N, CA and C atoms as an extended XYZ file, in Angstrom:
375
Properties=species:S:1:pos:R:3:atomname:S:1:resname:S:1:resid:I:1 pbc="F F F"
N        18.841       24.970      -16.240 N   UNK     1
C        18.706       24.225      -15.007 CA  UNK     1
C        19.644       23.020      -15.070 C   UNK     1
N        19.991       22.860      -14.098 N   UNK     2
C        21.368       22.265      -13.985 CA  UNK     2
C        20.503       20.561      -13.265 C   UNK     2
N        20.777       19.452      -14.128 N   UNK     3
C        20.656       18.054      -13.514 CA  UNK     3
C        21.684       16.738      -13.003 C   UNK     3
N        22.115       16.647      -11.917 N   UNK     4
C        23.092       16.249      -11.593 CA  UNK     4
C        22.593       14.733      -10.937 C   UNK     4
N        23.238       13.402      -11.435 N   UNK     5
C        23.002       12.480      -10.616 CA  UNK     5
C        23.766       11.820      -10.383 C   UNK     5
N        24.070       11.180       -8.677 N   UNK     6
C        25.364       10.614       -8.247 CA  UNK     6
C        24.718        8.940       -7.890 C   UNK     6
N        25.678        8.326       -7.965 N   UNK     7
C        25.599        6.958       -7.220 CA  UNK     7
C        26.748        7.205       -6.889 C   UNK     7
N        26.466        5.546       -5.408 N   UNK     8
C        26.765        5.850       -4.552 CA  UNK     8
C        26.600        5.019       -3.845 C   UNK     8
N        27.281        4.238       -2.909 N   UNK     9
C        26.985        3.345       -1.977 CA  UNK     9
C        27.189        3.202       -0.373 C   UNK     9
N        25.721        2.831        0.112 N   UNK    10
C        25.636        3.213        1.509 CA  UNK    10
C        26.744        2.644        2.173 C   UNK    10
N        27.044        1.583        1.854 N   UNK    11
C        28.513        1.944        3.115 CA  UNK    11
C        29.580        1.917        2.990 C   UNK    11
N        29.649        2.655        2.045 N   UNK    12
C        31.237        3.878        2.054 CA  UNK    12
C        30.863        4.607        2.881 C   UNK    12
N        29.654        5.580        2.999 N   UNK    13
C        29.677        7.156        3.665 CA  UNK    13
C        27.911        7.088        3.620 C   UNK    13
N        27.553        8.125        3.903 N   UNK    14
C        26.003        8.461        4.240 CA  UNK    14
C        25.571        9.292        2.795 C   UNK    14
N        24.396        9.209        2.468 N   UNK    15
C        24.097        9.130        1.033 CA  UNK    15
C        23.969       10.744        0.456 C   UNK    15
N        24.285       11.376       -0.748 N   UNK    16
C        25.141       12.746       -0.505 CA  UNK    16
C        23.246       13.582       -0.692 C   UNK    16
N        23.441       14.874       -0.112 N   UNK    17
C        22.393       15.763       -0.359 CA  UNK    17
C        21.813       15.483       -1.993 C   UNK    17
N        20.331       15.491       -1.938 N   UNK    18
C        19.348       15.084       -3.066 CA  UNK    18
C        17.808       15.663       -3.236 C   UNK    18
N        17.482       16.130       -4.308 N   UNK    19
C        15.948       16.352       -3.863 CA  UNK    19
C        15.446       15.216       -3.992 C   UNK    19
N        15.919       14.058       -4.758 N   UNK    20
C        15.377       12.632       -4.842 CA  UNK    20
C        16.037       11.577       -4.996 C   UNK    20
N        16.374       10.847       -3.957 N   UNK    21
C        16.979       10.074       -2.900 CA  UNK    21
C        16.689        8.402       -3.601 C   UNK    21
N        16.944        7.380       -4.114 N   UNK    22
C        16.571        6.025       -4.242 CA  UNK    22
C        17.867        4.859       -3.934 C   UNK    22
N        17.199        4.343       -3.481 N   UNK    23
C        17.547        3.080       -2.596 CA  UNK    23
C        17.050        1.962       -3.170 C   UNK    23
N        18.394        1.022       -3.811 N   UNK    24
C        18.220        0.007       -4.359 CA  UNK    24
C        18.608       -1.019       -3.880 C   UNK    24
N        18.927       -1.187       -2.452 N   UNK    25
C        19.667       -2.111       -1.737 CA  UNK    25
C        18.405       -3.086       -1.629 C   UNK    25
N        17.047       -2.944       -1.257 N   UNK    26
C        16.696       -4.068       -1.351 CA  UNK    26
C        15.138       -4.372       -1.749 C   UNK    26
N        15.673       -4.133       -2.933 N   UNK    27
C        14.234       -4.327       -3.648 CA  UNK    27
C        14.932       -5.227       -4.888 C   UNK    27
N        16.249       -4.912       -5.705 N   UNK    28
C        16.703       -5.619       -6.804 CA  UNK    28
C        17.994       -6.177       -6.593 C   UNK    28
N        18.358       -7.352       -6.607 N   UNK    29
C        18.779       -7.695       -7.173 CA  UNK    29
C        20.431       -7.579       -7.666 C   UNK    29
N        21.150       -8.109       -6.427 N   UNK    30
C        22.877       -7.245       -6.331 CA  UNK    30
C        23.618       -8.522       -7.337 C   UNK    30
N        24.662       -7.824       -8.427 N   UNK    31
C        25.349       -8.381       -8.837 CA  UNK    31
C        26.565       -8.763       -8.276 C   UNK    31
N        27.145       -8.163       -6.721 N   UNK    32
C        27.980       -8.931       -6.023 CA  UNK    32
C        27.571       -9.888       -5.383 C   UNK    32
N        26.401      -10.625       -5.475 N   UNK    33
C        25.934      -11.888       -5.097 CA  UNK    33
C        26.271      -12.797       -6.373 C   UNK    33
N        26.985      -12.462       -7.432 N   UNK    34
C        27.470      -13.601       -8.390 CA  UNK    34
C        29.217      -13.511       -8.564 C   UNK    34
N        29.609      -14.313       -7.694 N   UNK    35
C        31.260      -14.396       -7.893 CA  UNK    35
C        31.839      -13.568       -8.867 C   UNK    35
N        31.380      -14.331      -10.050 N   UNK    36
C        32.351      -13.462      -11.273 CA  UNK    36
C        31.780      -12.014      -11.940 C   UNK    36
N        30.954      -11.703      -11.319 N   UNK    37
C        30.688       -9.805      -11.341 CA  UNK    37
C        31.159       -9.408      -10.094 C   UNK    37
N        31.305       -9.797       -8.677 N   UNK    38
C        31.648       -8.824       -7.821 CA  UNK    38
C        32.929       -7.963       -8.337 C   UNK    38
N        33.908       -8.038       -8.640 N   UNK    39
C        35.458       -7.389       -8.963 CA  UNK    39
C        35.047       -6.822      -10.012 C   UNK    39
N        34.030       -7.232      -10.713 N   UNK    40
C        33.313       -6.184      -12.217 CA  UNK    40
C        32.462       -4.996      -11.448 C   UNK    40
N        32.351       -3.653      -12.417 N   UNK    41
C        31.758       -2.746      -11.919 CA  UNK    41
C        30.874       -2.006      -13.157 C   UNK    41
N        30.213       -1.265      -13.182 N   UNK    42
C        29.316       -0.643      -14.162 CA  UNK    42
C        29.781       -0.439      -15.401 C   UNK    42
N        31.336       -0.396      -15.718 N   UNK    43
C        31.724       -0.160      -17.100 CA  UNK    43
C        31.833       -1.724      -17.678 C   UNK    43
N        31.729       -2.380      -16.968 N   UNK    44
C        31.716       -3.461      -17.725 CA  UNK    44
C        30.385       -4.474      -18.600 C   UNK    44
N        30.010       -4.530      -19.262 N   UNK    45
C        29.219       -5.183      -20.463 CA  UNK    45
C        28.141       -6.272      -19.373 C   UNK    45
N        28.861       -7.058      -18.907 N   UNK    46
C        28.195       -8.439      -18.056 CA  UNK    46
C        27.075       -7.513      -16.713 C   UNK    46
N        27.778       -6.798      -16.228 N   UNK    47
C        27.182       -5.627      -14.869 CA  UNK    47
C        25.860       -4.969      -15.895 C   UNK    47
N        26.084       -4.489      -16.964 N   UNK    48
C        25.149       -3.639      -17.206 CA  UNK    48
C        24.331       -4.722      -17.627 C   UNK    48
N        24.135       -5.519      -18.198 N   UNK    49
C        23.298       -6.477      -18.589 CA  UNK    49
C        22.405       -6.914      -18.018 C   UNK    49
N        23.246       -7.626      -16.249 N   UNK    50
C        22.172       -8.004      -15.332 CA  UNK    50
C        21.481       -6.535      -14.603 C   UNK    50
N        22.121       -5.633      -14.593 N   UNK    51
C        21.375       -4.730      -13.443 CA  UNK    51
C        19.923       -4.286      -14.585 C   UNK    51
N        20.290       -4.230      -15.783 N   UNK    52
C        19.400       -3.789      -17.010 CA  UNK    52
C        18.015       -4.582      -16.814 C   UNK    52
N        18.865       -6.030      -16.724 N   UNK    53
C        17.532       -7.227      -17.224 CA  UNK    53
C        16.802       -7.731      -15.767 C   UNK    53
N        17.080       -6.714      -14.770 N   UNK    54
C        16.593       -6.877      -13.438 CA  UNK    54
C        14.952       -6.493      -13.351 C   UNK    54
N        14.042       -7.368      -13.166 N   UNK    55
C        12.836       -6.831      -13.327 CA  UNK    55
C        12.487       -5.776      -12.324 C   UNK    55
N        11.895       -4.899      -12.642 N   UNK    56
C        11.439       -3.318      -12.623 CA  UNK    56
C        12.741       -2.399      -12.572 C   UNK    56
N        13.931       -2.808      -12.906 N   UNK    57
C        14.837       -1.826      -12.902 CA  UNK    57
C        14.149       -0.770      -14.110 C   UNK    57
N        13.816       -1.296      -15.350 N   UNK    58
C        13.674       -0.163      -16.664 CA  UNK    58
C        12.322        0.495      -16.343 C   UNK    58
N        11.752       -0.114      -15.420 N   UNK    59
C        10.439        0.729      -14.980 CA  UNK    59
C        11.113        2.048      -14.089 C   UNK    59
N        11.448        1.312      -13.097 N   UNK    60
C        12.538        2.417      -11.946 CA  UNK    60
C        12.826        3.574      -12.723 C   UNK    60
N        13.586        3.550      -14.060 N   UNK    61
C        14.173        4.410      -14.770 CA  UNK    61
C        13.744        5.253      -15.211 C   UNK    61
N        12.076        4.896      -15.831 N   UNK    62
C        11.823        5.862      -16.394 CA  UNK    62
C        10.654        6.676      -15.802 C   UNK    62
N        10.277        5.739      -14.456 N   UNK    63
C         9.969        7.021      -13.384 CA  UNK    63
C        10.868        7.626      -12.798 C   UNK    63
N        11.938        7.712      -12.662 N   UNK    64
C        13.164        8.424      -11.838 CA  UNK    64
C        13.012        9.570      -13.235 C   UNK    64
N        13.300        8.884      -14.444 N   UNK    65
C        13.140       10.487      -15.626 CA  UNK    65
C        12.116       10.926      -15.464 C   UNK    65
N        10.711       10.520      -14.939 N   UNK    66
C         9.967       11.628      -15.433 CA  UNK    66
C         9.712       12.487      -13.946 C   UNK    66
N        10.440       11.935      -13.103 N   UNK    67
C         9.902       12.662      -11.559 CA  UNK    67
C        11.354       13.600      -12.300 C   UNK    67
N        12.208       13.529      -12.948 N   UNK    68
C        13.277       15.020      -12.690 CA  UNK    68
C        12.663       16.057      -13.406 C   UNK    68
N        11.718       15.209      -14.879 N   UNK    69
C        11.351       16.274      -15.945 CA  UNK    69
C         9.927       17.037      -15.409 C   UNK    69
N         9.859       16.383      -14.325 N   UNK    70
C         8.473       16.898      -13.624 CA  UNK    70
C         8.848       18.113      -12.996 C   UNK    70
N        10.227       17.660      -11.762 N   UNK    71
C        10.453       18.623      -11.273 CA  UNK    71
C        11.414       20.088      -12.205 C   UNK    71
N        11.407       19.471      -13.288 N   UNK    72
C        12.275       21.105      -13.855 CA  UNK    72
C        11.275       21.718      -14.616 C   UNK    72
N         9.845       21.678      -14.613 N   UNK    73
C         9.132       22.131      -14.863 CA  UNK    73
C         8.176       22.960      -13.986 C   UNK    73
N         8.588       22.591      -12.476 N   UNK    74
C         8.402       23.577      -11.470 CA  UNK    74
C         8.540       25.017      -11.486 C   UNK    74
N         8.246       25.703      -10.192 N   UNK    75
C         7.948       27.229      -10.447 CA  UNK    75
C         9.602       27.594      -10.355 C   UNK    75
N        10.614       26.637       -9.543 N   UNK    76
C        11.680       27.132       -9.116 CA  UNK    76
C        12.727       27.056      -10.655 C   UNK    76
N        14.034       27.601      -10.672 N   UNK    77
C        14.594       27.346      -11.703 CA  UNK    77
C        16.063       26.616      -10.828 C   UNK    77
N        15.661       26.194       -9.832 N   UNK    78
C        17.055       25.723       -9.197 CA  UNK    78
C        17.259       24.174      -10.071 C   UNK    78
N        18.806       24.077       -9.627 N   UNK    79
C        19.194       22.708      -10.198 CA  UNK    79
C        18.662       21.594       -9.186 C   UNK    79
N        18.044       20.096      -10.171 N   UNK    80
C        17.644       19.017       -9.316 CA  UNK    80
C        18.555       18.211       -9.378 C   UNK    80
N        18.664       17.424       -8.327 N   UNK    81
C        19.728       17.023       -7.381 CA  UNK    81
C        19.044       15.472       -7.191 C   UNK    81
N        19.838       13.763       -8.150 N   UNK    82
C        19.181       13.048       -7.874 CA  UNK    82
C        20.417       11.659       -7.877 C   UNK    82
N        19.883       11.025       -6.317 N   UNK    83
C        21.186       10.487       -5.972 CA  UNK    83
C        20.611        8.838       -5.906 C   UNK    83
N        21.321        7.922       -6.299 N   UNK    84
C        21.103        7.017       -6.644 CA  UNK    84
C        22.119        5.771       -5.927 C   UNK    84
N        21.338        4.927       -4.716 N   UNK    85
C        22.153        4.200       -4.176 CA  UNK    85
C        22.336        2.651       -3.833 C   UNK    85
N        23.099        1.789       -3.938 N   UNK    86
C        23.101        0.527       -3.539 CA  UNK    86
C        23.866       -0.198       -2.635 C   UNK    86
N        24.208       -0.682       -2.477 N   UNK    87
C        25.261       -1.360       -1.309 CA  UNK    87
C        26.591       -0.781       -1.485 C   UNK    87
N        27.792       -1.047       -2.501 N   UNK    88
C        28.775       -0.596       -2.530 CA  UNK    88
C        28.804        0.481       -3.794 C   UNK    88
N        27.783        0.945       -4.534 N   UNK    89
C        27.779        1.797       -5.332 CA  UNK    89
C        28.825        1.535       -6.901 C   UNK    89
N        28.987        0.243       -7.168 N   UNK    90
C        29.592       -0.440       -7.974 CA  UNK    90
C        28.862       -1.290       -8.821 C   UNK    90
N        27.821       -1.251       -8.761 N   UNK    91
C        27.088       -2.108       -9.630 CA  UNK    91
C        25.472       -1.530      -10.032 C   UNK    91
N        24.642       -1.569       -9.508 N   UNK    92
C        23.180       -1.682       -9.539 CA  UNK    92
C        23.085        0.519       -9.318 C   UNK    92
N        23.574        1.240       -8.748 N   UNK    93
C        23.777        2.160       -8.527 CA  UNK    93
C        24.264        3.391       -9.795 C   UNK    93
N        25.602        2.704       -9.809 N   UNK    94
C        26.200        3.345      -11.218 CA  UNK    94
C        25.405        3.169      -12.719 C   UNK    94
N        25.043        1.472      -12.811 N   UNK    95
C        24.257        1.754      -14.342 CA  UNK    95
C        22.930        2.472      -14.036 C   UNK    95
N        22.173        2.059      -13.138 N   UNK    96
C        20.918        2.849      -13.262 CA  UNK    96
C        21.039        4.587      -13.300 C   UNK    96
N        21.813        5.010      -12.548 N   UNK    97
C        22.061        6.682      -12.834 CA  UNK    97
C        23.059        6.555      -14.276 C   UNK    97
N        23.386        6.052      -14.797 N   UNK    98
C        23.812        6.081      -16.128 CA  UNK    98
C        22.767        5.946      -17.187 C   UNK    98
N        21.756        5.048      -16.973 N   UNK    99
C        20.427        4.889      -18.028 CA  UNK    99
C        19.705        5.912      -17.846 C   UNK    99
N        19.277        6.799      -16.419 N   UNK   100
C        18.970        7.892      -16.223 CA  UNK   100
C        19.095        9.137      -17.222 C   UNK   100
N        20.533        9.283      -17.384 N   UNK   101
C        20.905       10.218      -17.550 CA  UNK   101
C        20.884        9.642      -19.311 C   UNK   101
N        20.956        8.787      -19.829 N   UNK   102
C        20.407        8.362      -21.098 CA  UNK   102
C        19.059        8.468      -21.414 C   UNK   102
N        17.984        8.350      -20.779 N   UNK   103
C        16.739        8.633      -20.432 CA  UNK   103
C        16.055        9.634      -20.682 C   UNK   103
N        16.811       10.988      -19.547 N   UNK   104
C        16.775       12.094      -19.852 CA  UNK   104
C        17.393       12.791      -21.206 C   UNK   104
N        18.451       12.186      -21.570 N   UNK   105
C        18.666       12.712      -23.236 CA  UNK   105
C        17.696       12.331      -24.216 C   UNK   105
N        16.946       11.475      -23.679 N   UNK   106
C        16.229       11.214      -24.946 CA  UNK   106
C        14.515       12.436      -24.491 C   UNK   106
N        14.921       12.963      -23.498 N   UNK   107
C        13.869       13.856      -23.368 CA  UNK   107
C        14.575       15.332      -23.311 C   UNK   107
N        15.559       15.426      -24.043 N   UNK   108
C        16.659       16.656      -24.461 CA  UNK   108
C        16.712       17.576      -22.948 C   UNK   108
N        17.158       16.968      -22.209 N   UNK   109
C        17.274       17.141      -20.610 CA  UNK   109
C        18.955       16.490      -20.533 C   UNK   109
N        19.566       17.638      -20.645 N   UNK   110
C        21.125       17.287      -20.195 CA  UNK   110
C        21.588       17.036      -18.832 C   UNK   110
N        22.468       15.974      -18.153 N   UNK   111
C        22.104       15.745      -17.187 CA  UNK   111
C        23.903       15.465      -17.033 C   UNK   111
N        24.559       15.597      -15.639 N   UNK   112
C        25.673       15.240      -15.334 CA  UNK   112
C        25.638       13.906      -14.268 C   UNK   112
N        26.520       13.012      -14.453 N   UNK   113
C        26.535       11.921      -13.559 CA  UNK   113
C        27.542       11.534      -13.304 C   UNK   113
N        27.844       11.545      -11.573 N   UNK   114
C        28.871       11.161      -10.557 CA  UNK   114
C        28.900       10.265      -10.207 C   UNK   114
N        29.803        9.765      -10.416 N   UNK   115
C        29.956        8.242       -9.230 CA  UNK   115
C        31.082        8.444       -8.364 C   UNK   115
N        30.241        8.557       -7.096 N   UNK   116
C        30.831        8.773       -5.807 CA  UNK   116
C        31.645        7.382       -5.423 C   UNK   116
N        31.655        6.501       -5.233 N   UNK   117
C        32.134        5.419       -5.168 CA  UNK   117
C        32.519        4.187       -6.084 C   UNK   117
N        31.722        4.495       -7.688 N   UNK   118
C        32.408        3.473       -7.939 CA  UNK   118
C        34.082        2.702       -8.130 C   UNK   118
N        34.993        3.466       -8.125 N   UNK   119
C        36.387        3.569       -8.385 CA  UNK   119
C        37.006        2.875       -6.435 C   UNK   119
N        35.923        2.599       -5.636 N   UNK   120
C        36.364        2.346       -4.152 CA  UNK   120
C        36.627        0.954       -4.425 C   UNK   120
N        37.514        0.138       -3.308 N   UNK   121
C        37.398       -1.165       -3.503 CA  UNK   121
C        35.837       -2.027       -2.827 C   UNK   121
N        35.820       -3.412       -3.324 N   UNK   122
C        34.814       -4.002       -3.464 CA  UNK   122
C        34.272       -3.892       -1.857 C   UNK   122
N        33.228       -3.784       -1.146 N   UNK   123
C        33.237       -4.058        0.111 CA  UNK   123
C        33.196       -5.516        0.456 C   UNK   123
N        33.586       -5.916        1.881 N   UNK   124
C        33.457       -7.130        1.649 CA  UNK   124
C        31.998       -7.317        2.759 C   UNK   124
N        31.437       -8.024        2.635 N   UNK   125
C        30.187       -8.492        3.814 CA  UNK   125
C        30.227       -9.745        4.117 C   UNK   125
């Protein structure tokens, strides 16, 4: 069974097909609200730190793992499909479907992860 998770940010484009859909725009906590992370993006050390040390992000996480390991234990054997989104899909978006998919390795659940947008430029608002 095939586990695929994208981030992604709502306004580049409309958020891609998912059996489980999350929206982080406004519940935690955007690191382009601090000058010197906006132009930073998920590969960078400072981004993963704050989106990490964001309270209930590591909760978020490891219900997002156990709703996939839930669902591949279903009757179906199709691949689950889990898309992960924030404002510009550059920050709060990308690490959390990255800890995900760390998450799930530690529950020997191989998992692929897309980032639909992070490589876009910064949006501006």
């Amino acid at each position: 069974m095939t586990v695929t998770i994208t981030s992604f940010g709502y306004l580049h484009c409309a958020p891609p097909a998912a059996h489980l859909t999350f929206d982080l725009r406004h519940h935690f906590r955007d690191p382009h609200a601090s000058p010197e992370l906006r132009r930073m993006t998920a590969h960078d050390s400072e981004v993963r730190q704050a989106v990490l040390g964001t309270p209930g992000i590591p909760a978020l996480i490891e219900a997002i793992s156990d709703a996939v390991v839930a669902y591949r234990h279903g009757p179906g054997s199709q691949a689950v499909d889990v898309a992960v989104g924030c404002a510009g899909g550059r920050h709060r978006a990308a690490v959390v479907a990255e800890a995900i998919q760390t998450a799930l390795r530690d529950e020997d659940v191989t998992a692929a992860v897309v980032h639909r947008d992070l490589d876009k430029p910064v949006v501006q608002r």
